[in-house]
């Protein structure tokens, strides 16, 4: 079993930055793809970013590519999401989630929320002037 705890959320003005952290416990963390998902007000939960077990490849939603960066430190069992140039439409609850496998043969699998079987409680990010 794995437990995931998110931190680093808060309120920021448009154009600002935040860094979210996900701290994990449990044996399967370092052998799993880890993703960040989010749920915006009144919307379905959606994929934001993912990083494979080794950190060698990352995947991003089109809406955040070039602004967000995902990274991981398996020794400390953390996955971070650096968010720059934040926009009001980035306002959401952000969740860290563990996927079922260490990596996938098809890139489309990383964007499929059904591949993420555990997630944390979430951290609120609010972007507003």
PDB file of N, CA and C in Angstrom, residues 20-68:
ATOM      1  N   UNK A  20       4.461  22.500  -5.850  1.00  0.00           N
ATOM      2  CA  UNK A  20       3.750  21.474  -5.093  1.00  0.00           C
ATOM      3  C   UNK A  20       4.684  20.302  -4.848  1.00  0.00           C
ATOM      4  N   UNK A  21       4.521  19.684  -3.699  1.00  0.00           N
ATOM      5  CA  UNK A  21       5.298  18.491  -3.375  1.00  0.00           C
ATOM      6  C   UNK A  21       4.367  17.353  -2.992  1.00  0.00           C
ATOM      7  N   UNK A  22       4.758  16.158  -3.371  1.00  0.00           N
ATOM      8  CA  UNK A  22       4.046  14.940  -3.002  1.00  0.00           C
ATOM      9  C   UNK A  22       5.039  14.051  -2.270  1.00  0.00           C
ATOM     10  N   UNK A  23       4.725  13.740  -1.036  1.00  0.00           N
ATOM     11  CA  UNK A  23       5.573  12.863  -0.235  1.00  0.00           C
ATOM     12  C   UNK A  23       4.880  11.525  -0.078  1.00  0.00           C
ATOM     13  N   UNK A  24       5.620  10.455  -0.364  1.00  0.00           N
ATOM     14  CA  UNK A  24       5.024   9.127  -0.375  1.00  0.00           C
ATOM     15  C   UNK A  24       5.609   8.228   0.709  1.00  0.00           C
ATOM     16  N   UNK A  25       4.847   7.239   1.069  1.00  0.00           N
ATOM     17  CA  UNK A  25       5.331   6.151   1.909  1.00  0.00           C
ATOM     18  C   UNK A  25       4.808   4.862   1.289  1.00  0.00           C
ATOM     19  N   UNK A  26       5.587   3.797   1.414  1.00  0.00           N
ATOM     20  CA  UNK A  26       5.173   2.531   0.805  1.00  0.00           C
ATOM     21  C   UNK A  26       6.167   2.054  -0.234  1.00  0.00           C
ATOM     22  N   UNK A  27       6.184   0.764  -0.431  1.00  0.00           N
ATOM     23  CA  UNK A  27       7.221   0.154  -1.259  1.00  0.00           C
ATOM     24  C   UNK A  27       7.093   0.446  -2.742  1.00  0.00           C
ATOM     25  N   UNK A  28       5.903   0.678  -3.252  1.00  0.00           N
ATOM     26  CA  UNK A  28       5.716   0.729  -4.699  1.00  0.00           C
ATOM     27  C   UNK A  28       5.987   2.092  -5.315  1.00  0.00           C
ATOM     28  N   UNK A  29       6.315   3.084  -4.496  1.00  0.00           N
ATOM     29  CA  UNK A  29       6.501   4.430  -5.046  1.00  0.00           C
ATOM     30  C   UNK A  29       7.589   4.465  -6.107  1.00  0.00           C
ATOM     31  N   UNK A  30       8.770   3.958  -5.791  1.00  0.00           N
ATOM     32  CA  UNK A  30       9.911   4.107  -6.690  1.00  0.00           C
ATOM     33  C   UNK A  30       9.812   3.236  -7.932  1.00  0.00           C
ATOM     34  N   UNK A  31       8.830   2.338  -7.989  1.00  0.00           N
ATOM     35  CA  UNK A  31       8.656   1.489  -9.166  1.00  0.00           C
ATOM     36  C   UNK A  31       7.373   1.829  -9.915  1.00  0.00           C
ATOM     37  N   UNK A  32       6.850   3.013  -9.692  1.00  0.00           N
ATOM     38  CA  UNK A  32       5.603   3.425 -10.342  1.00  0.00           C
ATOM     39  C   UNK A  32       5.744   4.777 -11.020  1.00  0.00           C
ATOM     40  N   UNK A  33       5.035   4.929 -12.125  1.00  0.00           N
ATOM     41  CA  UNK A  33       4.812   6.275 -12.665  1.00  0.00           C
ATOM     42  C   UNK A  33       3.970   7.054 -11.659  1.00  0.00           C
ATOM     43  N   UNK A  34       4.326   8.303 -11.424  1.00  0.00           N
ATOM     44  CA  UNK A  34       3.560   9.175 -10.537  1.00  0.00           C
ATOM     45  C   UNK A  34       3.028  10.343 -11.349  1.00  0.00           C
ATOM     46  N   UNK A  35       1.798  10.687 -11.103  1.00  0.00           N
ATOM     47  CA  UNK A  35       1.173  11.783 -11.844  1.00  0.00           C
ATOM     48  C   UNK A  35       0.603  12.846 -10.932  1.00  0.00           C
ATOM     49  N   UNK A  36       0.377  13.996 -11.521  1.00  0.00           N
ATOM     50  CA  UNK A  36      -0.396  15.060 -10.873  1.00  0.00           C
ATOM     51  C   UNK A  36      -1.677  15.220 -11.672  1.00  0.00           C
ATOM     52  N   UNK A  37      -2.770  15.199 -10.965  1.00  0.00           N
ATOM     53  CA  UNK A  37      -4.086  15.408 -11.550  1.00  0.00           C
ATOM     54  C   UNK A  37      -4.667  16.663 -10.908  1.00  0.00           C
ATOM     55  N   UNK A  38      -5.711  17.207 -11.498  1.00  0.00           N
ATOM     56  CA  UNK A  38      -6.370  18.358 -10.854  1.00  0.00           C
ATOM     57  C   UNK A  38      -7.852  18.335 -11.167  1.00  0.00           C
ATOM     58  N   UNK A  39      -8.592  18.999 -10.276  1.00  0.00           N
ATOM     59  CA  UNK A  39     -10.024  19.147 -10.499  1.00  0.00           C
ATOM     60  C   UNK A  39     -10.374  20.616 -10.331  1.00  0.00           C
ATOM     61  N   UNK A  40     -10.706  21.246 -11.426  1.00  0.00           N
ATOM     62  CA  UNK A  40     -11.095  22.648 -11.409  1.00  0.00           C
ATOM     63  C   UNK A  40     -12.552  22.771 -10.979  1.00  0.00           C
ATOM     64  N   UNK A  41     -12.960  23.917 -10.451  1.00  0.00           N
ATOM     65  CA  UNK A  41     -14.344  24.083  -9.982  1.00  0.00           C
ATOM     66  C   UNK A  41     -15.356  23.750 -11.076  1.00  0.00           C
ATOM     67  N   UNK A  42     -16.255  22.860 -10.774  1.00  0.00           N
ATOM     68  CA  UNK A  42     -17.318  22.509 -11.712  1.00  0.00           C
ATOM     69  C   UNK A  42     -16.885  21.635 -12.872  1.00  0.00           C
ATOM     70  N   UNK A  43     -15.632  21.129 -12.826  1.00  0.00           N
ATOM     71  CA  UNK A  43     -15.115  20.322 -13.937  1.00  0.00           C
ATOM     72  C   UNK A  43     -14.765  18.920 -13.471  1.00  0.00           C
ATOM     73  N   UNK A  44     -14.581  18.025 -14.444  1.00  0.00           N
ATOM     74  CA  UNK A  44     -14.119  16.682 -14.145  1.00  0.00           C
ATOM     75  C   UNK A  44     -12.626  16.725 -13.793  1.00  0.00           C
ATOM     76  N   UNK A  45     -12.190  15.727 -13.044  1.00  0.00           N
ATOM     77  CA  UNK A  45     -10.771  15.618 -12.761  1.00  0.00           C
ATOM     78  C   UNK A  45     -10.008  15.406 -14.067  1.00  0.00           C
ATOM     79  N   UNK A  46      -8.808  15.993 -14.171  1.00  0.00           N
ATOM     80  CA  UNK A  46      -8.049  15.895 -15.421  1.00  0.00           C
ATOM     81  C   UNK A  46      -6.571  15.664 -15.162  1.00  0.00           C
ATOM     82  N   UNK A  47      -5.928  15.152 -16.160  1.00  0.00           N
ATOM     83  CA  UNK A  47      -4.489  14.891 -16.112  1.00  0.00           C
ATOM     84  C   UNK A  47      -3.719  16.196 -16.232  1.00  0.00           C
ATOM     85  N   UNK A  48      -2.632  16.327 -15.473  1.00  0.00           N
ATOM     86  CA  UNK A  48      -1.767  17.497 -15.550  1.00  0.00           C
ATOM     87  C   UNK A  48      -0.365  17.111 -16.021  1.00  0.00           C
ATOM     88  N   UNK A  49       0.247  16.157 -15.329  1.00  0.00           N
ATOM     89  CA  UNK A  49       1.619  15.772 -15.659  1.00  0.00           C
ATOM     90  C   UNK A  49       1.913  14.407 -15.058  1.00  0.00           C
ATOM     91  N   UNK A  50       2.896  13.716 -15.622  1.00  0.00           N
ATOM     92  CA  UNK A  50       3.325  12.430 -15.087  1.00  0.00           C
ATOM     93  C   UNK A  50       4.807  12.244 -15.336  1.00  0.00           C
ATOM     94  N   UNK A  51       5.423  11.422 -14.505  1.00  0.00           N
ATOM     95  CA  UNK A  51       6.841  11.122 -14.636  1.00  0.00           C
ATOM     96  C   UNK A  51       7.022   9.634 -14.379  1.00  0.00           C
ATOM     97  N   UNK A  52       7.785   8.973 -15.250  1.00  0.00           N
ATOM     98  CA  UNK A  52       7.933   7.524 -15.101  1.00  0.00           C
ATOM     99  C   UNK A  52       8.820   7.194 -13.893  1.00  0.00           C
ATOM    100  N   UNK A  53       8.890   5.941 -13.543  1.00  0.00           N
ATOM    101  CA  UNK A  53       9.540   5.491 -12.322  1.00  0.00           C
ATOM    102  C   UNK A  53      10.982   5.975 -12.183  1.00  0.00           C
ATOM    103  N   UNK A  54      11.720   6.046 -13.291  1.00  0.00           N
ATOM    104  CA  UNK A  54      13.131   6.433 -13.240  1.00  0.00           C
ATOM    105  C   UNK A  54      13.335   7.941 -13.346  1.00  0.00           C
ATOM    106  N   UNK A  55      12.283   8.665 -13.726  1.00  0.00           N
ATOM    107  CA  UNK A  55      12.424  10.099 -13.956  1.00  0.00           C
ATOM    108  C   UNK A  55      12.891  10.452 -15.360  1.00  0.00           C
ATOM    109  N   UNK A  56      13.110   9.447 -16.203  1.00  0.00           N
ATOM    110  CA  UNK A  56      13.696   9.683 -17.522  1.00  0.00           C
ATOM    111  C   UNK A  56      12.744  10.338 -18.503  1.00  0.00           C
ATOM    112  N   UNK A  57      11.445  10.160 -18.313  1.00  0.00           N
ATOM    113  CA  UNK A  57      10.480  10.774 -19.235  1.00  0.00           C
ATOM    114  C   UNK A  57       9.360  11.428 -18.442  1.00  0.00           C
ATOM    115  N   UNK A  58       8.877  12.533 -19.000  1.00  0.00           N
ATOM    116  CA  UNK A  58       7.772  13.268 -18.394  1.00  0.00           C
ATOM    117  C   UNK A  58       6.702  13.519 -19.463  1.00  0.00           C
ATOM    118  N   UNK A  59       5.495  13.649 -19.001  1.00  0.00           N
ATOM    119  CA  UNK A  59       4.370  13.894 -19.903  1.00  0.00           C
ATOM    120  C   UNK A  59       3.530  15.035 -19.324  1.00  0.00           C
ATOM    121  N   UNK A  60       3.035  15.886 -20.193  1.00  0.00           N
ATOM    122  CA  UNK A  60       2.286  17.062 -19.747  1.00  0.00           C
ATOM    123  C   UNK A  60       1.003  17.240 -20.546  1.00  0.00           C
ATOM    124  N   UNK A  61      -0.008  17.745 -19.886  1.00  0.00           N
ATOM    125  CA  UNK A  61      -1.202  18.197 -20.592  1.00  0.00           C
ATOM    126  C   UNK A  61      -0.828  19.396 -21.446  1.00  0.00           C
ATOM    127  N   UNK A  62      -1.504  19.517 -22.567  1.00  0.00           N
ATOM    128  CA  UNK A  62      -1.205  20.621 -23.493  1.00  0.00           C
ATOM    129  C   UNK A  62      -1.340  21.974 -22.795  1.00  0.00           C
ATOM    130  N   UNK A  63      -2.302  22.085 -21.885  1.00  0.00           N
ATOM    131  CA  UNK A  63      -2.604  23.368 -21.258  1.00  0.00           C
ATOM    132  C   UNK A  63      -1.509  23.847 -20.301  1.00  0.00           C
ATOM    133  N   UNK A  64      -0.623  22.939 -19.876  1.00  0.00           N
ATOM    134  CA  UNK A  64       0.411  23.346 -18.914  1.00  0.00           C
ATOM    135  C   UNK A  64       1.824  23.193 -19.467  1.00  0.00           C
ATOM    136  N   UNK A  65       1.957  22.600 -20.642  1.00  0.00           N
ATOM    137  CA  UNK A  65       3.279  22.366 -21.220  1.00  0.00           C
ATOM    138  C   UNK A  65       4.018  23.685 -21.401  1.00  0.00           C
ATOM    139  N   UNK A  66       5.271  23.689 -20.963  1.00  0.00           N
ATOM    140  CA  UNK A  66       6.072  24.901 -21.054  1.00  0.00           C
ATOM    141  C   UNK A  66       5.978  25.784 -19.827  1.00  0.00           C
ATOM    142  N   UNK A  67       4.991  25.529 -18.972  1.00  0.00           N
ATOM    143  CA  UNK A  67       4.818  26.313 -17.742  1.00  0.00           C
ATOM    144  C   UNK A  67       5.063  25.469 -16.495  1.00  0.00           C
ATOM    145  N   UNK A  68       4.704  24.183 -16.539  1.00  0.00           N
ATOM    146  CA  UNK A  68       4.834  23.290 -15.397  1.00  0.00           C
ATOM    147  C   UNK A  68       5.983  22.312 -15.654  1.00  0.00           C
TER     148      UNK A  68
END
